[in-house]
């Protein structure tokens, strides 16, 4: 099971997932959790995460597309799966067969899905997607746009079974009065629409609006489901919310030292000759690079942890390798474990810290960890399962 495993790998702590779900359940105060597992569960491995969530009693999942939904069904994941983005209408029968719920976000799309479903003799479970201010997809509900009549017509289309309604916050993570007013307005637009549809006799079993930031910053009594992504993986939606929930990061990215050498002053390191030593140094080459998802924008900026101590990245991050300064960590030898981010002894380097150093967000750091990085799942500190995307791919 451990074969090929000493290059670069991601450890995923399932005990932290158990912990985070209990924290989020408590915060959700009776609302059901929809676990957002799009993008391979934010890089954590969707089928393993979803199966573990099933074991914890989570039975609602959110994904971005039909392939991700199918991957979960193929893995035997039970419960509801909502596709948050578009599925071409021609796949209406596939949606129905696999009992997958589709977001319906416009009249044009609703009519197309209804036609395809009717032609295939099926009904597709659908959640109405409302755009209250994100500006992406959805029936537009803004102070200057009322989608009520349009939506009412869509709820009467054959071939669609409307089982819910949702909208999405765009600035719920910002601690700022203007952002709060915008979020208030989004919430009001959504609430009014839900109330009016209810009065018109439209049944909406699932009503949901909150993402991670939404559940941290708002209590919304009228919703009965919350969509949890980043907090479930133990990261925070924004800098200002880092300590808002006592969640723990699931992912630690590790690599191992390939080569160590001493270099005199005047030696160049890596592409572009952007780093030149100015003294006698000890440097370690590690087999991790931007093709593993480690941002090239961290060249000469970040550190990694070895024996709990920081080792600065020297020069350019290459596709598959980079070089660290280990002058101040004399005990390092070839084969030693290196923490790219996550915990190393008493020291921690978070994905959010790396993100801040290269102008992105923690979400992008974990989502970008590529398929050539095996995922090792830990329970009680022990590896219980390994997923290697390359070794498990068998072309027909
Ligand atoms: C990705 C996504 C979420 C999850 O957001 P987090 O900030 O990760 O909690 C929720 N809802 C929708 C519509 C999304 O696309």
Coordinates of C-alpha atoms in Angstrom, one line a residue, residues 132-344:
X132 CA -29.8 38.0 -5.3
X133 CA -26.5 39.7 -6.0
X134 CA -23.8 37.2 -7.0
X135 CA -24.4 38.0 -10.6
X136 CA -23.5 34.6 -11.9
X137 CA -26.4 32.3 -12.6
X138 CA -30.0 32.4 -11.3
X139 CA -33.4 34.1 -11.7
X140 CA -32.5 37.7 -11.0
X141 CA -34.1 39.0 -7.8
X142 CA -32.9 42.5 -7.2
X143 CA -34.6 45.7 -6.1
X144 CA -35.0 46.5 -9.8
X145 CA -35.9 43.0 -11.0
X146 CA -38.8 40.7 -9.9
X147 CA -38.6 37.1 -11.2
X148 CA -41.8 36.0 -9.4
X149 CA -44.0 35.4 -12.4
X150 CA -41.2 33.7 -14.4
X151 CA -40.4 31.4 -11.5
X152 CA -44.1 30.5 -11.0
X153 CA -44.3 29.5 -14.6
X154 CA -41.2 27.3 -14.3
X155 CA -42.6 25.6 -11.3
X156 CA -45.6 24.5 -13.5
X157 CA -43.4 22.9 -16.2
X158 CA -43.9 19.2 -16.7
X159 CA -40.9 16.9 -16.2
X160 CA -39.4 19.0 -13.3
X161 CA -40.0 18.2 -9.6
X162 CA -39.2 21.4 -7.7
X163 CA -37.7 20.2 -4.4
X164 CA -35.9 23.4 -3.2
X165 CA -34.8 27.0 -3.7
X166 CA -31.4 28.6 -3.0
X167 CA -29.3 31.7 -3.5
X168 CA -25.6 32.5 -2.8
X169 CA -23.9 35.3 -0.8
X170 CA -21.1 37.2 -2.5
X171 CA -19.6 39.2 0.4
X172 CA -20.8 37.4 3.6
X173 CA -17.1 36.9 4.5
X174 CA -16.3 40.6 4.6
X175 CA -16.4 42.3 7.9
X176 CA -17.5 45.7 6.7
X177 CA -20.7 47.7 7.0
X178 CA -21.2 48.2 3.3
X179 CA -20.7 44.4 2.7
X180 CA -23.2 43.7 5.5
X181 CA -25.8 45.9 4.0
X182 CA -25.4 44.1 0.7
X183 CA -25.7 40.7 2.4
X184 CA -28.8 42.0 4.2
X185 CA -30.3 43.0 0.9
X186 CA -29.5 39.5 -0.6
X187 CA -31.2 37.9 2.4
X188 CA -34.3 40.1 2.1
X189 CA -34.7 39.6 -1.6
X190 CA -34.4 35.8 -1.1
X191 CA -36.8 35.8 1.9
X192 CA -39.5 37.8 0.1
X193 CA -39.4 35.6 -2.9
X194 CA -39.6 32.4 -0.8
X195 CA -42.6 33.9 1.1
X196 CA -44.4 34.9 -2.0
X197 CA -43.9 31.5 -3.7
X198 CA -45.1 29.8 -0.5
X199 CA -48.2 32.0 -0.5
X200 CA -48.8 31.0 -4.1
X201 CA -48.8 27.4 -3.0
X202 CA -45.4 26.4 -4.3
X203 CA -43.9 23.6 -2.1
X204 CA -40.2 24.2 -1.4
X205 CA -38.9 21.4 0.9
X206 CA -35.4 22.7 1.0
X207 CA -34.5 26.4 1.4
X208 CA -30.9 27.3 1.6
X209 CA -28.7 30.5 1.4
X210 CA -25.7 30.1 3.7
X211 CA -22.2 29.1 2.7
X212 CA -19.4 28.8 5.3
X213 CA -19.2 32.6 5.8
X214 CA -23.0 32.8 6.0
X215 CA -23.2 30.2 8.7
X216 CA -20.4 31.9 10.7
X217 CA -21.9 35.4 10.4
X218 CA -25.6 35.0 10.1
X219 CA -28.5 33.1 11.7
X220 CA -31.2 32.6 9.2
X221 CA -34.2 31.0 10.8
X222 CA -36.2 30.5 7.6
X223 CA -33.7 28.2 6.0
X224 CA -33.5 24.5 6.7
X225 CA -30.2 23.6 5.0
X226 CA -26.7 25.1 4.9
X227 CA -24.1 24.6 2.3
X228 CA -20.7 23.9 3.9
X229 CA -17.5 23.9 1.9
X230 CA -14.3 25.5 3.2
X231 CA -15.1 25.2 6.9
X232 CA -15.6 21.5 6.6
X233 CA -12.1 21.2 5.3
X234 CA -10.9 23.2 8.3
X235 CA -9.9 26.4 6.5
X236 CA -11.5 29.8 7.0
X237 CA -13.5 31.7 4.3
X238 CA -11.5 34.9 4.9
X239 CA -8.7 36.3 7.0
X240 CA -11.0 38.1 9.4
X241 CA -12.8 34.8 10.2
X242 CA -9.8 32.7 11.0
X243 CA -10.9 32.0 14.6
X244 CA -14.6 32.1 14.1
X245 CA -15.1 28.4 14.3
X246 CA -12.9 25.9 16.1
X247 CA -12.4 23.8 13.0
X248 CA -9.1 22.0 12.1
X249 CA -7.5 21.7 8.7
X250 CA -7.7 18.3 7.1
X251 CA -4.9 18.5 4.7
X252 CA -1.1 18.5 5.3
X253 CA 1.1 18.5 2.2
X254 CA 4.4 16.7 2.6
X255 CA 7.5 15.9 0.6
X256 CA 11.0 14.5 1.4
X257 CA 14.5 15.8 0.9
X258 CA 16.1 14.4 -2.3
X259 CA 19.6 15.9 -2.1
X260 CA 21.6 18.1 0.2
X261 CA 24.7 20.1 -0.7
X262 CA 26.9 22.9 0.5
X263 CA 27.3 25.8 -1.9
X264 CA 29.9 28.6 -1.7
X265 CA 29.0 32.3 -2.2
X266 CA 28.3 33.1 -5.9
X267 CA 26.2 30.0 -6.9
X268 CA 22.9 30.4 -8.7
X269 CA 19.8 28.4 -7.9
X270 CA 17.0 27.5 -10.3
X271 CA 15.6 29.0 -13.6
X272 CA 16.2 32.6 -14.3
X273 CA 19.2 32.9 -11.9
X274 CA 17.0 34.9 -9.5
X275 CA 18.8 33.6 -6.5
X276 CA 22.6 33.8 -5.9
X277 CA 24.2 32.7 -2.7
X278 CA 26.1 35.4 -0.8
X279 CA 27.8 33.1 1.6
X280 CA 28.5 29.4 2.3
X281 CA 25.1 27.7 2.5
X282 CA 23.5 24.3 2.9
X283 CA 20.7 23.7 0.5
X284 CA 18.2 20.9 0.1
X285 CA 16.3 19.9 -3.1
X286 CA 12.8 18.7 -2.7
X287 CA 10.6 17.0 -5.4
X288 CA 7.6 19.3 -5.3
X289 CA 6.7 22.0 -7.8
X290 CA 4.0 23.9 -9.5
X291 CA 2.8 20.7 -11.3
X292 CA 1.9 19.4 -7.9
X293 CA -0.1 22.5 -7.2
X294 CA 2.6 24.5 -5.3
X295 CA 2.2 28.0 -6.7
X296 CA 5.1 29.3 -8.8
X297 CA 4.2 32.7 -7.3
X298 CA 5.8 31.5 -4.1
X299 CA 9.3 31.5 -5.7
X300 CA 11.8 33.1 -3.2
X301 CA 8.8 33.9 -0.9
X302 CA 7.6 31.0 1.2
X303 CA 9.1 28.6 3.7
X304 CA 8.6 24.9 4.3
X305 CA 8.9 23.2 7.6
X306 CA 11.6 20.6 8.4
X307 CA 11.7 19.2 12.0
X308 CA 9.4 22.1 12.8
X309 CA 11.8 24.8 11.6
X310 CA 11.3 27.1 8.6
X311 CA 13.4 26.4 5.4
X312 CA 13.1 29.3 2.9
X313 CA 12.4 28.6 -0.8
X314 CA 15.4 29.7 -2.8
X315 CA 14.7 31.1 -6.3
X316 CA 12.1 29.8 -8.8
X317 CA 9.7 27.0 -8.1
X318 CA 10.1 24.6 -11.0
X319 CA 7.5 22.2 -12.4
X320 CA 8.7 19.2 -10.3
X321 CA 11.4 20.4 -7.9
X322 CA 12.6 23.4 -5.8
X323 CA 15.4 24.2 -3.5
X324 CA 15.3 25.1 0.2
X325 CA 17.8 26.9 2.5
X326 CA 18.6 24.5 5.3
X327 CA 21.7 26.3 6.5
X328 CA 20.1 26.9 9.9
X329 CA 18.7 23.3 10.2
X330 CA 22.0 21.3 10.4
X331 CA 20.3 18.1 11.4
X332 CA 18.5 17.7 8.0
X333 CA 19.5 14.6 6.0
X334 CA 18.3 13.1 2.7
X335 CA 14.9 11.4 3.1
X336 CA 13.7 13.7 5.9
X337 CA 10.1 14.7 5.8
X338 CA 9.3 18.2 4.7
X339 CA 6.0 19.9 5.5
X340 CA 4.9 22.1 2.6
X341 CA 1.9 23.3 4.5
X342 CA 0.1 22.0 7.6
X343 CA 1.6 20.8 10.9
X344 CA 5.2 19.8 11.6

